[in-house]
Tab-separated table of C-alpha atoms in Angstrom:
chain	number	residue	atom	x	y	z
A	391	MET	CA	80.799	53.040	11.191
A	392	THR	CA	81.055	52.021	14.813
A	393	SER	CA	80.659	54.229	17.864
A	394	GLY	CA	83.489	56.645	18.554
A	395	LYS	CA	84.877	56.820	15.019
A	396	THR	CA	85.204	59.920	12.852
A	397	LEU	CA	83.384	60.199	9.543
A	398	PHE	CA	85.392	62.460	7.245
A	399	PHE	CA	83.996	64.342	4.221
A	400	ALA	CA	85.876	66.300	1.559
A	401	HIS	CA	82.703	68.096	0.399
A	402	GLY	CA	79.505	69.167	2.132
A	403	PHE	CA	77.131	67.955	-0.609
A	404	SER	CA	75.966	64.668	0.931
A	405	ILE	CA	75.134	66.232	4.298
A	406	ALA	CA	73.858	69.597	3.054
A	407	PHE	CA	71.332	67.875	0.790
A	408	SER	CA	70.764	64.767	2.896
A	409	GLY	CA	67.057	64.849	2.060
A	410	ASP	CA	67.990	64.062	-1.527
A	411	THR	CA	71.122	61.980	-1.000
A	412	GLY	CA	69.811	59.906	1.911
A	413	VAL	CA	73.145	60.266	3.737
A	414	VAL	CA	72.447	60.436	7.478
A	415	PRO	CA	75.455	59.646	9.696
A	416	PRO	CA	75.077	57.581	12.888
A	417	SER	CA	74.486	59.766	15.927
A	418	ASP	CA	77.453	58.327	17.867
A	419	VAL	CA	80.310	59.346	15.561
A	420	ASP	CA	82.137	62.604	14.884
A	421	VAL	CA	81.331	64.074	11.463
A	422	VAL	CA	83.880	66.512	10.038
A	423	LEU	CA	84.751	68.192	6.776
A	424	VAL	CA	88.053	69.196	5.211
A	425	ALA	CA	87.506	70.596	1.716
A	426	PRO	CA	90.679	71.589	-0.164
A	427	LYS	CA	89.923	74.533	-2.450
A	428	GLY	CA	91.235	73.151	-5.696
A	429	SER	CA	91.054	70.226	-8.080
A	430	GLY	CA	92.236	66.841	-6.878
A	431	THR	CA	95.096	67.070	-9.348
A	432	THR	CA	96.238	70.372	-7.840
A	433	VAL	CA	95.867	69.163	-4.258
A	434	ARG	CA	98.114	66.203	-5.039
A	435	SER	CA	100.721	68.075	-7.073
A	436	LEU	CA	101.085	70.835	-4.457
A	437	PHE	CA	101.372	68.214	-1.709
A	438	LEU	CA	104.181	66.475	-3.601
A	439	ASP	CA	105.863	69.854	-4.117
A	440	GLY	CA	105.852	70.433	-0.363
A	441	ARG	CA	103.422	73.320	-0.739
A	442	GLY	CA	99.869	73.640	0.522
A	443	ILE	CA	96.432	74.612	-0.702
A	444	ASN	CA	93.681	76.476	1.135
A	445	ALA	CA	91.007	74.306	2.753
A	446	SER	CA	87.762	74.915	4.602
A	447	VAL	CA	87.023	73.007	7.804
A	448	ALA	CA	83.656	72.221	9.380
A	449	VAL	CA	82.170	70.046	12.114
A	450	HIS	CA	78.699	68.565	11.712
A	451	GLN	CA	78.707	66.332	14.803
A	452	ASP	CA	81.051	66.505	17.773
A	453	VAL	CA	80.413	63.438	19.903
A	454	SER	CA	83.920	63.028	21.258
A	455	GLY	CA	84.510	66.671	22.082
A	456	LYS	CA	87.600	66.493	19.852
A	457	ALA	CA	85.986	66.753	16.429
A	458	THR	CA	87.346	70.240	15.706
A	459	GLU	CA	90.867	69.240	16.718
A	460	ARG	CA	90.674	66.155	14.524
A	461	ALA	CA	89.327	68.119	11.575
A	462	TYR	CA	92.191	70.616	11.626
A	463	ALA	CA	94.685	67.772	12.046
A	464	LEU	CA	93.252	66.129	8.929
A	465	ALA	CA	93.531	69.432	7.076
A	466	ALA	CA	97.203	69.652	7.998
A	467	GLY	CA	97.649	66.037	6.936
A	468	VAL	CA	96.409	66.654	3.393
A	469	GLY	CA	98.697	69.651	3.072
A	470	ALA	CA	96.356	72.574	3.726
A	471	GLY	CA	98.449	75.606	4.564
A	472	TYR	CA	95.638	78.084	5.215
A	473	MET	CA	92.445	76.812	6.859
A	474	TYR	CA	89.183	78.597	7.552
A	475	GLY	CA	86.074	77.538	9.394
A	476	THR	CA	82.671	77.119	7.776
A	477	THR	CA	79.657	74.766	7.861
A	478	PHE	CA	78.799	71.806	5.651
A	479	GLU	CA	75.942	73.789	4.130
A	480	LYS	CA	77.941	76.954	3.385
A	481	GLU	CA	80.876	74.984	1.981
A	482	CYS	CA	78.582	73.090	-0.341
A	483	VAL	CA	76.634	76.104	-1.579
A	484	SER	CA	79.691	78.319	-2.116
A	485	ASP	CA	81.544	75.512	-3.883
A	486	LEU	CA	78.686	74.675	-6.247
A	487	VAL	CA	78.221	78.358	-7.083
A	488	GLY	CA	81.963	78.723	-7.693
A	489	GLU	CA	82.191	75.678	-9.965
A	490	ARG	CA	79.309	76.875	-12.094
A	491	GLY	CA	80.455	80.484	-11.907
A	492	SER	CA	83.903	82.060	-11.917
A	493	LEU	CA	85.860	78.813	-11.524
A	494	MET	CA	84.628	76.935	-14.588
A	495	GLY	CA	81.177	77.558	-16.062
A	496	ALA	CA	81.307	81.335	-16.426
A	497	VAL	CA	84.927	81.250	-17.582
A	498	ALA	CA	84.155	78.658	-20.269
A	499	GLY	CA	81.186	80.732	-21.444
A	500	LEU	CA	83.230	83.947	-21.517
A	501	PHE	CA	86.058	82.294	-23.432
A	502	HIS	CA	83.642	80.962	-26.052
A	503	ALA	CA	81.787	84.261	-26.417
A	504	GLN	CA	84.938	86.329	-26.941
A	505	TYR	CA	86.634	83.776	-29.187
A	506	ASP	CA	83.545	83.422	-31.392
A	507	GLU	CA	83.191	87.196	-31.754
A	508	LEU	CA	86.836	87.623	-32.743
A	509	ARG	CA	86.520	84.815	-35.293
A	510	ALA	CA	83.304	86.303	-36.687
A	511	ARG	CA	85.157	89.596	-37.171
A	512	GLY	CA	87.889	87.980	-39.236
A	513	HIS	CA	90.596	87.204	-36.679
A	514	SER	CA	92.533	83.958	-37.136
A	515	PRO	CA	92.068	81.012	-34.736
A	516	SER	CA	95.575	81.539	-33.350
A	517	GLU	CA	95.015	85.234	-32.714
A	518	ALA	CA	91.554	84.712	-31.239
A	519	PHE	CA	92.782	81.975	-28.897
A	520	ASN	CA	95.880	83.854	-27.785
A	521	GLU	CA	93.941	87.038	-27.023
A	522	THR	CA	91.166	85.124	-25.257
A	523	VAL	CA	92.767	82.230	-23.378
A	524	GLU	CA	96.526	81.930	-23.713
A	525	GLU	CA	97.427	85.410	-22.475
A	526	ALA	CA	94.961	85.065	-19.611
A	527	THR	CA	96.138	81.692	-18.330
A	528	GLN	CA	99.852	82.017	-19.077
A	529	SER	CA	100.462	85.657	-18.155
A	530	LEU	CA	97.696	87.584	-16.398
A	531	TYR	CA	95.943	85.012	-14.174
A	532	PRO	CA	99.168	83.861	-12.489
A	533	LEU	CA	100.016	87.497	-11.724
A	534	ILE	CA	96.538	88.126	-10.357
A	535	GLY	CA	96.877	85.020	-8.197
A	536	LYS	CA	100.241	86.182	-6.902
A	537	ASN	CA	99.577	89.888	-6.410
A	538	GLY	CA	95.849	90.613	-6.725
A	539	MET	CA	93.623	92.253	-9.324
A	540	ASP	CA	94.428	95.721	-8.000
A	541	TRP	CA	98.123	95.078	-8.671
A	542	MET	CA	97.320	93.819	-12.171
A	543	PHE	CA	95.327	96.946	-12.963
A	544	ALA	CA	98.155	99.142	-11.660
A	545	ALA	CA	100.869	97.250	-13.554
A	546	CYS	CA	99.328	96.919	-17.022
A	547	SER	CA	99.543	99.362	-19.914
A	548	THR	CA	97.504	102.557	-19.715
A	549	THR	CA	95.292	101.434	-22.599
A	550	ALA	CA	94.521	98.099	-20.914
A	551	GLN	CA	94.102	99.856	-17.581
A	552	ARG	CA	91.608	102.409	-18.865
A	553	GLY	CA	89.603	99.824	-20.794
A	554	ALA	CA	89.481	97.339	-17.913
A	555	LEU	CA	88.374	100.007	-15.451
A	556	ASP	CA	85.630	101.180	-17.796
A	557	TRP	CA	84.330	97.768	-18.854
A	558	ALA	CA	84.559	95.829	-15.582
A	559	PRO	CA	81.422	97.486	-14.112
A	560	LYS	CA	79.490	96.688	-17.302
A	561	PHE	CA	80.398	92.998	-17.042
A	562	GLN	CA	79.563	93.005	-13.334
A	563	GLN	CA	76.164	94.562	-14.007
A	564	ALA	CA	75.424	92.127	-16.829
A	565	LEU	CA	76.490	89.066	-14.846
A	566	ALA	CA	74.990	89.932	-11.455
A	567	PRO	CA	71.485	88.630	-12.346
A	568	VAL	CA	72.954	85.361	-13.633
A	569	ILE	CA	74.989	84.858	-10.442
A	570	LYS	CA	71.906	85.612	-8.323
A	571	GLU	CA	69.878	83.043	-10.273
A	572	LEU	CA	72.711	80.545	-9.899
A	573	TYR	CA	72.941	81.059	-6.141
A	574	ASP	CA	69.174	80.706	-5.733
A	575	GLU	CA	69.133	77.470	-7.729
A	576	VAL	CA	71.972	76.026	-5.643
A	577	ALA	CA	70.544	77.172	-2.299
A	578	ASN	CA	67.035	75.832	-2.947
A	579	GLY	CA	68.392	72.399	-3.891
A	580	ASN	CA	67.309	72.427	-7.523
A	581	GLU	CA	70.900	72.294	-8.773
A	582	ALA	CA	71.708	69.398	-6.456
A	583	ARG	CA	68.656	67.471	-7.641
A	584	ARG	CA	69.538	68.089	-11.288
A	585	THR	CA	73.049	66.857	-10.623
A	586	LEU	CA	71.886	63.744	-8.787
A	587	ASP	CA	69.344	62.961	-11.501
A	588	ALA	CA	71.823	63.379	-14.358
A	589	ASN	CA	74.611	61.439	-12.650
A	590	SER	CA	72.276	58.559	-11.743
A	591	ARG	CA	71.148	57.770	-15.278
A	592	SER	CA	72.336	54.530	-16.817
A	593	ASP	CA	73.632	56.382	-19.886
A	594	TYR	CA	75.427	59.057	-17.854
A	595	ARG	CA	78.945	58.172	-19.037
A	596	ALA	CA	77.960	57.968	-22.695
A	597	HIS	CA	76.067	61.262	-22.543
A	598	LEU	CA	78.945	62.945	-20.677
A	599	GLU	CA	81.432	61.789	-23.291
A	600	LYS	CA	79.294	63.331	-26.046
A	601	GLU	CA	79.235	66.649	-24.204
A	602	LEU	CA	82.975	66.575	-23.543
A	603	GLN	CA	83.697	65.557	-27.134
A	604	ALA	CA	81.657	68.506	-28.399
A	605	MET	CA	83.758	70.820	-26.250
A	606	ARG	CA	86.987	69.025	-27.154
A	607	GLU	CA	86.279	69.302	-30.884
A	608	SER	CA	85.023	72.897	-30.829
A	609	GLU	CA	87.306	75.223	-32.752
A	610	ILE	CA	88.475	77.188	-29.719
A	611	TRP	CA	89.893	74.137	-27.953
A	612	ARG	CA	91.299	72.618	-31.136
A	613	ALA	CA	93.129	75.908	-31.575
A	614	GLY	CA	94.182	75.627	-27.948
A	615	ARG	CA	95.837	72.257	-28.503
A	616	MET	CA	97.808	73.704	-31.374
A	617	VAL	CA	98.866	76.800	-29.404
A	618	ARG	CA	99.902	74.739	-26.362
A	619	SER	CA	102.018	72.477	-28.549
A	620	LEU	CA	103.988	75.531	-29.683
A	621	ARG	CA	104.915	76.726	-26.208
A	622	PRO	CA	108.717	76.772	-25.832
A	623	GLU	CA	108.710	74.203	-23.034
A	624	ASN	CA	106.716	71.790	-25.213
A	625	LEU	CA	108.925	72.338	-28.236
A	626	ASP	CA	111.972	71.486	-26.120
A	627	GLU	CA	110.442	68.080	-25.352
A	628	LYS	CA	110.200	67.130	-29.016
């Protein structure tokens, strides 16, 4: 990095937890962030489709006086349609909470809990998976993404509507302490240090593969592979 250049980040982690990562940019360069709000696979596929994905934008150092302009230009370049300003620290904390919460961790835990209960009560793997995952991802979640949860509640059957309205506050109350603990652990740096420690071990890849294999071979996701193979679009390919 030579004077006058721009150092670009796609995540705030390295700067937000620089005390642990050791990443300290030179003082004579612009330091900016453009963080697309989606997986790399989604960012790429939407870009190729001519669509965009939301992205947050932040400036850590503005030496040139043009760092903000450059950051938003980079966001446009990677296909971000909607951009919003933040800081490296807030982007990092909110993203880590989201990944461990409603984006992946909490969803995986909820899926397992509901599937296991249905199976324990005598429901078949196909029925348990369809009522837990398939209907959510193939029918309801896309509608929620398109129209909002309020629309989904208004558009569903009266039995689903009444049950969802009654049980949503119970889930919120039960999960609120877990989300608070999660946020605290991310904000105080403990989660970052755990991540750095785990990912720095020499046996990281082997240990990760064991964890992923356990998930891959669990009954819920074996049932999922079978159900996905029976989708009409997949049958047409055979």
